[in-house]
């Protein structure tokens, strides 16, 4: 398949502009899912909802990978490794996290919009890495790429561990909120969001492309404000909430 530069550039800038718009919207209104879900309305069970909205970002790159003929190019390993790095996150989200979550039902509108986004982003990252990106033969020895992959791994560990802590606060069927402790929650209220942001900036550092940085920026704009909303909710809900804990960035924000 040929590289469609125009489509890649267009989708990347749509993601950047959409992220900024989402950031501005969330400056006064929390996105309507989780503890911010409105009463009533059509909802999808949490486990099914998370699976349906996340799995396109795994399946579309996988399909592109399977349809791409094995090349003789020395860049093939780099493309495949970075794409598999991207897919690893969404494999976990689709086939592990979604079946473990004890969250609230997800509004159907959120499931549909997230599924559309994950489909477009999965295609964008997959197509760019497989058909547009070029890596020098020494790509694996570059400090930037190694640092990016390490950041991604650290962020994913933080994200998974933080989700485990949050799940452990609830018994099956329970929707009560409690103060999380341990891991990065010692420093920030949105430890799971912090981990995911580190993941995608690590991925962007390694891939070093407009699509990857557009996605990293969108991630900050979409879940960064959510961490701030949750931090304020914790402070209002629990009088003994740790005063030194920040919302998203340790010691800063």
PDB file of C-alpha atoms in Angstrom:
ATOM      1  CA  UNK A   1       0.000   0.000   0.000  1.00  0.00           C
ATOM      2  CA  UNK A   2       1.240   3.488  -0.810  1.00  0.00           C
ATOM      3  CA  UNK A   3       1.722   6.109   1.854  1.00  0.00           C
ATOM      4  CA  UNK A   4      -1.168   8.582   1.853  1.00  0.00           C
ATOM      5  CA  UNK A   5       0.664  11.620   3.200  1.00  0.00           C
ATOM      6  CA  UNK A   6      -2.281  13.966   2.799  1.00  0.00           C
ATOM      7  CA  UNK A   7      -4.620  11.705   4.774  1.00  0.00           C
ATOM      8  CA  UNK A   8      -1.994  11.189   7.503  1.00  0.00           C
ATOM      9  CA  UNK A   9      -1.403  14.935   7.828  1.00  0.00           C
ATOM     10  CA  UNK A  10      -5.122  15.737   7.773  1.00  0.00           C
ATOM     11  CA  UNK A  11      -6.048  13.166  10.428  1.00  0.00           C
ATOM     12  CA  UNK A  12      -3.134  14.253  12.619  1.00  0.00           C
ATOM     13  CA  UNK A  13      -4.172  17.901  12.572  1.00  0.00           C
ATOM     14  CA  UNK A  14      -7.809  16.966  13.147  1.00  0.00           C
ATOM     15  CA  UNK A  15      -6.637  15.121  16.254  1.00  0.00           C
ATOM     16  CA  UNK A  16      -4.608  18.125  17.425  1.00  0.00           C
ATOM     17  CA  UNK A  17      -7.452  20.597  16.913  1.00  0.00           C
ATOM     18  CA  UNK A  18      -9.959  18.167  18.415  1.00  0.00           C
ATOM     19  CA  UNK A  19      -7.743  17.685  21.452  1.00  0.00           C
ATOM     20  CA  UNK A  20      -7.479  21.423  22.068  1.00  0.00           C
ATOM     21  CA  UNK A  21     -11.261  21.779  21.674  1.00  0.00           C
ATOM     22  CA  UNK A  22     -11.785  18.894  24.109  1.00  0.00           C
ATOM     23  CA  UNK A  23      -9.413  20.577  26.563  1.00  0.00           C
ATOM     24  CA  UNK A  24     -11.356  23.848  26.388  1.00  0.00           C
ATOM     25  CA  UNK A  25     -14.667  22.045  26.857  1.00  0.00           C
ATOM     26  CA  UNK A  26     -13.405  20.143  29.886  1.00  0.00           C
ATOM     27  CA  UNK A  27     -12.137  23.336  31.479  1.00  0.00           C
ATOM     28  CA  UNK A  28     -15.712  23.853  32.688  1.00  0.00           C
ATOM     29  CA  UNK A  29     -17.385  20.465  32.201  1.00  0.00           C
ATOM     30  CA  UNK A  30     -16.143  16.945  32.953  1.00  0.00           C
ATOM     31  CA  UNK A  31     -16.642  14.430  30.134  1.00  0.00           C
ATOM     32  CA  UNK A  32     -19.868  12.500  30.923  1.00  0.00           C
ATOM     33  CA  UNK A  33     -18.629   9.049  31.923  1.00  0.00           C
ATOM     34  CA  UNK A  34     -17.428   7.405  35.122  1.00  0.00           C
ATOM     35  CA  UNK A  35     -18.267   9.456  38.195  1.00  0.00           C
ATOM     36  CA  UNK A  36     -19.285  12.311  35.870  1.00  0.00           C
ATOM     37  CA  UNK A  37     -21.976  10.222  34.146  1.00  0.00           C
ATOM     38  CA  UNK A  38     -25.392  11.906  34.044  1.00  0.00           C
ATOM     39  CA  UNK A  39     -28.359  10.140  35.569  1.00  0.00           C
ATOM     40  CA  UNK A  40     -30.466   8.138  33.095  1.00  0.00           C
ATOM     41  CA  UNK A  41     -29.807   7.721  29.404  1.00  0.00           C
ATOM     42  CA  UNK A  42     -28.760   4.706  27.377  1.00  0.00           C
ATOM     43  CA  UNK A  43     -25.731   2.992  28.896  1.00  0.00           C
ATOM     44  CA  UNK A  44     -23.584  -0.011  28.112  1.00  0.00           C
ATOM     45  CA  UNK A  45     -22.253  -2.354  30.823  1.00  0.00           C
ATOM     46  CA  UNK A  46     -18.770  -1.204  31.782  1.00  0.00           C
ATOM     47  CA  UNK A  47     -16.935  -4.326  30.641  1.00  0.00           C
ATOM     48  CA  UNK A  48     -18.682  -4.551  27.290  1.00  0.00           C
ATOM     49  CA  UNK A  49     -18.424  -0.813  26.749  1.00  0.00           C
ATOM     50  CA  UNK A  50     -14.669  -0.701  27.361  1.00  0.00           C
ATOM     51  CA  UNK A  51     -14.130  -3.693  25.077  1.00  0.00           C
ATOM     52  CA  UNK A  52     -16.175  -2.280  22.201  1.00  0.00           C
ATOM     53  CA  UNK A  53     -14.590   1.152  22.335  1.00  0.00           C
ATOM     54  CA  UNK A  54     -10.966   0.038  22.725  1.00  0.00           C
ATOM     55  CA  UNK A  55     -10.708  -3.047  20.503  1.00  0.00           C
ATOM     56  CA  UNK A  56     -10.729  -1.171  17.137  1.00  0.00           C
ATOM     57  CA  UNK A  57      -7.357   0.383  18.047  1.00  0.00           C
ATOM     58  CA  UNK A  58      -5.961  -3.142  18.330  1.00  0.00           C
ATOM     59  CA  UNK A  59      -7.735  -4.833  15.428  1.00  0.00           C
ATOM     60  CA  UNK A  60      -7.168  -2.199  12.730  1.00  0.00           C
ATOM     61  CA  UNK A  61      -3.358  -2.046  13.108  1.00  0.00           C
ATOM     62  CA  UNK A  62      -3.315  -5.847  13.317  1.00  0.00           C
ATOM     63  CA  UNK A  63      -5.294  -6.059  10.068  1.00  0.00           C
ATOM     64  CA  UNK A  64      -2.960  -3.586   8.368  1.00  0.00           C
ATOM     65  CA  UNK A  65       0.027  -5.569   9.604  1.00  0.00           C
ATOM     66  CA  UNK A  66      -1.384  -8.865   8.319  1.00  0.00           C
ATOM     67  CA  UNK A  67      -2.244  -7.338   4.929  1.00  0.00           C
ATOM     68  CA  UNK A  68       1.209  -5.833   4.489  1.00  0.00           C
ATOM     69  CA  UNK A  69       3.513  -8.094   2.529  1.00  0.00           C
ATOM     70  CA  UNK A  70       6.780  -8.865   4.331  1.00  0.00           C
ATOM     71  CA  UNK A  71       9.316  -6.436   2.927  1.00  0.00           C
ATOM     72  CA  UNK A  72      12.990  -6.819   2.345  1.00  0.00           C
ATOM     73  CA  UNK A  73      13.586  -3.362   3.750  1.00  0.00           C
ATOM     74  CA  UNK A  74      15.901  -3.102   6.708  1.00  0.00           C
ATOM     75  CA  UNK A  75      13.327  -0.738   8.239  1.00  0.00           C
ATOM     76  CA  UNK A  76      10.698  -3.450   8.636  1.00  0.00           C
ATOM     77  CA  UNK A  77      11.775  -4.433  12.169  1.00  0.00           C
ATOM     78  CA  UNK A  78      11.495  -0.867  13.402  1.00  0.00           C
ATOM     79  CA  UNK A  79       8.049  -0.404  11.941  1.00  0.00           C
ATOM     80  CA  UNK A  80       6.766  -3.665  13.369  1.00  0.00           C
ATOM     81  CA  UNK A  81       8.254  -3.118  16.821  1.00  0.00           C
ATOM     82  CA  UNK A  82       6.727   0.332  17.221  1.00  0.00           C
ATOM     83  CA  UNK A  83       3.373  -0.833  15.880  1.00  0.00           C
ATOM     84  CA  UNK A  84       3.376  -3.775  18.295  1.00  0.00           C
ATOM     85  CA  UNK A  85       4.200  -1.337  21.093  1.00  0.00           C
ATOM     86  CA  UNK A  86       1.079   0.633  20.207  1.00  0.00           C
ATOM     87  CA  UNK A  87      -0.996  -2.543  19.925  1.00  0.00           C
ATOM     88  CA  UNK A  88       0.253  -3.847  23.279  1.00  0.00           C
ATOM     89  CA  UNK A  89      -1.551  -1.068  25.114  1.00  0.00           C
ATOM     90  CA  UNK A  90      -4.813  -1.734  23.331  1.00  0.00           C
ATOM     91  CA  UNK A  91      -4.521  -5.497  23.683  1.00  0.00           C
ATOM     92  CA  UNK A  92      -4.371  -4.966  27.430  1.00  0.00           C
ATOM     93  CA  UNK A  93      -7.222  -2.438  27.356  1.00  0.00           C
ATOM     94  CA  UNK A  94      -9.451  -4.641  25.195  1.00  0.00           C
ATOM     95  CA  UNK A  95      -8.811  -8.151  26.451  1.00  0.00           C
ATOM     96  CA  UNK A  96      -7.603  -7.704  30.034  1.00  0.00           C
ATOM     97  CA  UNK A  97      -8.646  -4.366  31.523  1.00  0.00           C
ATOM     98  CA  UNK A  98     -12.144  -4.440  30.036  1.00  0.00           C
ATOM     99  CA  UNK A  99     -12.897  -7.798  31.699  1.00  0.00           C
ATOM    100  CA  UNK A 100     -11.477  -6.724  35.065  1.00  0.00           C
ATOM    101  CA  UNK A 101     -13.009  -3.268  35.413  1.00  0.00           C
ATOM    102  CA  UNK A 102     -15.590  -2.604  38.106  1.00  0.00           C
ATOM    103  CA  UNK A 103     -16.547   0.814  36.792  1.00  0.00           C
ATOM    104  CA  UNK A 104     -19.935   2.333  36.187  1.00  0.00           C
ATOM    105  CA  UNK A 105     -21.952   1.635  33.019  1.00  0.00           C
ATOM    106  CA  UNK A 106     -20.694   3.753  30.130  1.00  0.00           C
ATOM    107  CA  UNK A 107     -23.096   6.022  28.197  1.00  0.00           C
ATOM    108  CA  UNK A 108     -23.688   4.575  24.746  1.00  0.00           C
ATOM    109  CA  UNK A 109     -22.755   7.892  23.123  1.00  0.00           C
ATOM    110  CA  UNK A 110     -19.322   7.735  24.787  1.00  0.00           C
ATOM    111  CA  UNK A 111     -18.802   4.135  23.632  1.00  0.00           C
ATOM    112  CA  UNK A 112     -19.662   5.045  20.042  1.00  0.00           C
ATOM    113  CA  UNK A 113     -17.538   8.206  19.926  1.00  0.00           C
ATOM    114  CA  UNK A 114     -14.580   6.438  21.568  1.00  0.00           C
ATOM    115  CA  UNK A 115     -14.883   3.527  19.115  1.00  0.00           C
ATOM    116  CA  UNK A 116     -14.806   5.954  16.176  1.00  0.00           C
ATOM    117  CA  UNK A 117     -11.759   7.705  17.612  1.00  0.00           C
ATOM    118  CA  UNK A 118      -9.939   4.432  18.294  1.00  0.00           C
ATOM    119  CA  UNK A 119     -10.716   3.253  14.755  1.00  0.00           C
ATOM    120  CA  UNK A 120      -9.322   6.408  13.168  1.00  0.00           C
ATOM    121  CA  UNK A 121      -6.313   6.510  15.463  1.00  0.00           C
ATOM    122  CA  UNK A 122      -5.578   2.814  14.983  1.00  0.00           C
ATOM    123  CA  UNK A 123      -5.636   3.286  11.215  1.00  0.00           C
ATOM    124  CA  UNK A 124      -3.555   6.482  11.418  1.00  0.00           C
ATOM    125  CA  UNK A 125      -0.783   5.034  13.578  1.00  0.00           C
ATOM    126  CA  UNK A 126      -0.777   1.707  11.734  1.00  0.00           C
ATOM    127  CA  UNK A 127      -0.770   3.164   8.224  1.00  0.00           C
ATOM    128  CA  UNK A 128       1.917   5.710   9.042  1.00  0.00           C
ATOM    129  CA  UNK A 129       4.244   3.212  10.696  1.00  0.00           C
ATOM    130  CA  UNK A 130       3.811   0.510   8.055  1.00  0.00           C
ATOM    131  CA  UNK A 131       3.696   2.597   4.892  1.00  0.00           C
ATOM    132  CA  UNK A 132       5.128   6.050   5.603  1.00  0.00           C
ATOM    133  CA  UNK A 133       7.727   5.946   8.384  1.00  0.00           C
ATOM    134  CA  UNK A 134      11.404   5.452   7.566  1.00  0.00           C
ATOM    135  CA  UNK A 135      14.116   4.439  10.001  1.00  0.00           C
ATOM    136  CA  UNK A 136      17.874   4.454   9.506  1.00  0.00           C
ATOM    137  CA  UNK A 137      19.643   1.121   9.834  1.00  0.00           C
ATOM    138  CA  UNK A 138      21.031   2.278  13.216  1.00  0.00           C
ATOM    139  CA  UNK A 139      17.580   3.255  14.532  1.00  0.00           C
ATOM    140  CA  UNK A 140      17.638   0.803  17.455  1.00  0.00           C
ATOM    141  CA  UNK A 141      20.833   2.312  18.883  1.00  0.00           C
ATOM    142  CA  UNK A 142      19.466   5.858  19.015  1.00  0.00           C
ATOM    143  CA  UNK A 143      19.191   7.186  22.558  1.00  0.00           C
ATOM    144  CA  UNK A 144      15.906   8.917  21.738  1.00  0.00           C
ATOM    145  CA  UNK A 145      14.249   5.705  20.575  1.00  0.00           C
ATOM    146  CA  UNK A 146      15.550   3.691  23.517  1.00  0.00           C
ATOM    147  CA  UNK A 147      14.420   6.399  25.950  1.00  0.00           C
ATOM    148  CA  UNK A 148      10.985   6.517  24.309  1.00  0.00           C
ATOM    149  CA  UNK A 149      10.474   2.771  24.582  1.00  0.00           C
ATOM    150  CA  UNK A 150      11.599   2.819  28.227  1.00  0.00           C
ATOM    151  CA  UNK A 151       9.182   5.674  28.958  1.00  0.00           C
ATOM    152  CA  UNK A 152       6.390   3.745  27.302  1.00  0.00           C
ATOM    153  CA  UNK A 153       7.140   0.679  29.416  1.00  0.00           C
ATOM    154  CA  UNK A 154       7.335   2.677  32.649  1.00  0.00           C
ATOM    155  CA  UNK A 155       4.099   4.476  31.840  1.00  0.00           C
ATOM    156  CA  UNK A 156       2.286   1.239  31.065  1.00  0.00           C
ATOM    157  CA  UNK A 157       3.436  -0.319  34.351  1.00  0.00           C
ATOM    158  CA  UNK A 158       2.221   2.762  36.258  1.00  0.00           C
ATOM    159  CA  UNK A 159      -1.091   2.706  34.390  1.00  0.00           C
ATOM    160  CA  UNK A 160      -1.744  -1.007  35.009  1.00  0.00           C
ATOM    161  CA  UNK A 161      -0.665  -0.852  38.662  1.00  0.00           C
ATOM    162  CA  UNK A 162      -2.814   2.227  39.319  1.00  0.00           C
ATOM    163  CA  UNK A 163      -5.848   0.562  37.729  1.00  0.00           C
ATOM    164  CA  UNK A 164      -5.247  -2.447  39.984  1.00  0.00           C
ATOM    165  CA  UNK A 165      -5.228  -0.195  43.062  1.00  0.00           C
ATOM    166  CA  UNK A 166      -8.481   1.461  41.995  1.00  0.00           C
ATOM    167  CA  UNK A 167     -10.167  -1.904  41.378  1.00  0.00           C
ATOM    168  CA  UNK A 168      -9.075  -3.181  44.765  1.00  0.00           C
ATOM    169  CA  UNK A 169     -10.999  -0.350  46.435  1.00  0.00           C
ATOM    170  CA  UNK A 170     -14.314  -1.878  45.313  1.00  0.00           C
ATOM    171  CA  UNK A 171     -15.970  -5.198  45.817  1.00  0.00           C
ATOM    172  CA  UNK A 172     -17.826  -6.672  42.809  1.00  0.00           C
ATOM    173  CA  UNK A 173     -21.008  -4.703  42.141  1.00  0.00           C
ATOM    174  CA  UNK A 174     -19.981  -1.835  44.394  1.00  0.00           C
ATOM    175  CA  UNK A 175     -19.722   1.755  43.130  1.00  0.00           C
ATOM    176  CA  UNK A 176     -18.533   3.499  46.307  1.00  0.00           C
ATOM    177  CA  UNK A 177     -15.504   5.804  46.147  1.00  0.00           C
ATOM    178  CA  UNK A 178     -12.544   5.554  48.517  1.00  0.00           C
ATOM    179  CA  UNK A 179      -9.166   7.241  48.756  1.00  0.00           C
ATOM    180  CA  UNK A 180      -6.548   5.300  46.742  1.00  0.00           C
ATOM    181  CA  UNK A 181      -3.129   4.721  48.298  1.00  0.00           C
ATOM    182  CA  UNK A 182       0.112   3.236  47.065  1.00  0.00           C
ATOM    183  CA  UNK A 183       2.206   3.507  43.918  1.00  0.00           C
ATOM    184  CA  UNK A 184       1.941   6.831  42.095  1.00  0.00           C
ATOM    185  CA  UNK A 185      -1.200   7.639  44.087  1.00  0.00           C
ATOM    186  CA  UNK A 186       1.225   8.744  46.793  1.00  0.00           C
ATOM    187  CA  UNK A 187       1.986  11.718  44.542  1.00  0.00           C
ATOM    188  CA  UNK A 188      -1.066  12.350  42.317  1.00  0.00           C
ATOM    189  CA  UNK A 189      -4.796  11.684  42.313  1.00  0.00           C
ATOM    190  CA  UNK A 190      -4.804  10.714  38.630  1.00  0.00           C
ATOM    191  CA  UNK A 191      -2.024   8.130  38.795  1.00  0.00           C
ATOM    192  CA  UNK A 192      -3.627   5.975  36.098  1.00  0.00           C
ATOM    193  CA  UNK A 193      -3.941   9.003  33.809  1.00  0.00           C
ATOM    194  CA  UNK A 194      -0.365  10.055  34.537  1.00  0.00           C
ATOM    195  CA  UNK A 195       0.834   6.595  33.522  1.00  0.00           C
ATOM    196  CA  UNK A 196      -1.092   6.674  30.247  1.00  0.00           C
ATOM    197  CA  UNK A 197       0.256  10.126  29.377  1.00  0.00           C
ATOM    198  CA  UNK A 198       3.821   8.931  30.028  1.00  0.00           C
ATOM    199  CA  UNK A 199       3.110   5.922  27.798  1.00  0.00           C
ATOM    200  CA  UNK A 200       2.069   7.942  24.787  1.00  0.00           C
ATOM    201  CA  UNK A 201       4.753  10.588  25.104  1.00  0.00           C
ATOM    202  CA  UNK A 202       7.267   7.741  25.274  1.00  0.00           C
ATOM    203  CA  UNK A 203       5.722   6.275  22.130  1.00  0.00           C
ATOM    204  CA  UNK A 204       5.835   9.686  20.425  1.00  0.00           C
ATOM    205  CA  UNK A 205       9.480  10.137  21.405  1.00  0.00           C
ATOM    206  CA  UNK A 206      10.366   6.754  19.897  1.00  0.00           C
ATOM    207  CA  UNK A 207       8.262   7.122  16.736  1.00  0.00           C
ATOM    208  CA  UNK A 208       9.095  10.825  16.291  1.00  0.00           C
ATOM    209  CA  UNK A 209       6.227  11.555  13.926  1.00  0.00           C
ATOM    210  CA  UNK A 210       3.322  13.971  13.588  1.00  0.00           C
ATOM    211  CA  UNK A 211       0.675  11.243  14.141  1.00  0.00           C
ATOM    212  CA  UNK A 212       2.302   9.985  17.344  1.00  0.00           C
ATOM    213  CA  UNK A 213       2.740  13.475  18.800  1.00  0.00           C
ATOM    214  CA  UNK A 214      -0.823  14.374  17.803  1.00  0.00           C
ATOM    215  CA  UNK A 215      -2.070  11.354  19.739  1.00  0.00           C
ATOM    216  CA  UNK A 216       0.101  12.168  22.767  1.00  0.00           C
ATOM    217  CA  UNK A 217      -1.261  15.721  22.768  1.00  0.00           C
ATOM    218  CA  UNK A 218      -4.834  14.485  22.427  1.00  0.00           C
ATOM    219  CA  UNK A 219      -4.262  12.148  25.383  1.00  0.00           C
ATOM    220  CA  UNK A 220      -3.121  15.038  27.591  1.00  0.00           C
ATOM    221  CA  UNK A 221      -6.055  17.191  26.490  1.00  0.00           C
ATOM    222  CA  UNK A 222      -8.636  14.457  27.046  1.00  0.00           C
ATOM    223  CA  UNK A 223      -7.592  12.835  30.325  1.00  0.00           C
ATOM    224  CA  UNK A 224      -5.466  15.576  31.903  1.00  0.00           C
ATOM    225  CA  UNK A 225      -8.487  17.759  32.790  1.00  0.00           C
ATOM    226  CA  UNK A 226     -10.296  14.654  34.002  1.00  0.00           C
ATOM    227  CA  UNK A 227      -7.555  14.053  36.556  1.00  0.00           C
ATOM    228  CA  UNK A 228      -8.022  17.630  37.779  1.00  0.00           C
ATOM    229  CA  UNK A 229     -11.807  17.164  38.075  1.00  0.00           C
ATOM    230  CA  UNK A 230     -11.297  13.954  40.046  1.00  0.00           C
ATOM    231  CA  UNK A 231      -8.721  15.625  42.303  1.00  0.00           C
ATOM    232  CA  UNK A 232     -11.229  18.345  43.215  1.00  0.00           C
ATOM    233  CA  UNK A 233     -13.862  15.679  43.803  1.00  0.00           C
ATOM    234  CA  UNK A 234     -11.555  13.796  46.168  1.00  0.00           C
ATOM    235  CA  UNK A 235     -10.809  16.982  48.119  1.00  0.00           C
ATOM    236  CA  UNK A 236     -14.517  17.737  48.504  1.00  0.00           C
ATOM    237  CA  UNK A 237     -15.529  14.152  49.238  1.00  0.00           C
ATOM    238  CA  UNK A 238     -12.851  13.274  51.813  1.00  0.00           C
ATOM    239  CA  UNK A 239     -11.894  15.766  54.520  1.00  0.00           C
ATOM    240  CA  UNK A 240      -8.739  13.789  55.348  1.00  0.00           C
ATOM    241  CA  UNK A 241      -7.532  13.592  51.750  1.00  0.00           C
ATOM    242  CA  UNK A 242      -3.699  13.920  51.611  1.00  0.00           C
ATOM    243  CA  UNK A 243      -3.056  17.683  51.190  1.00  0.00           C
ATOM    244  CA  UNK A 244       0.348  17.179  49.539  1.00  0.00           C
ATOM    245  CA  UNK A 245      -1.067  15.074  46.696  1.00  0.00           C
ATOM    246  CA  UNK A 246      -1.294  16.822  43.332  1.00  0.00           C
ATOM    247  CA  UNK A 247      -3.817  16.189  40.557  1.00  0.00           C
ATOM    248  CA  UNK A 248      -1.705  14.913  37.655  1.00  0.00           C
ATOM    249  CA  UNK A 249       1.976  15.915  37.710  1.00  0.00           C
ATOM    250  CA  UNK A 250       3.930  15.060  40.872  1.00  0.00           C
ATOM    251  CA  UNK A 251       4.903  18.111  42.944  1.00  0.00           C
ATOM    252  CA  UNK A 252       3.658  20.524  40.230  1.00  0.00           C
ATOM    253  CA  UNK A 253      -0.019  20.245  39.162  1.00  0.00           C
TER     254      UNK A 253
END
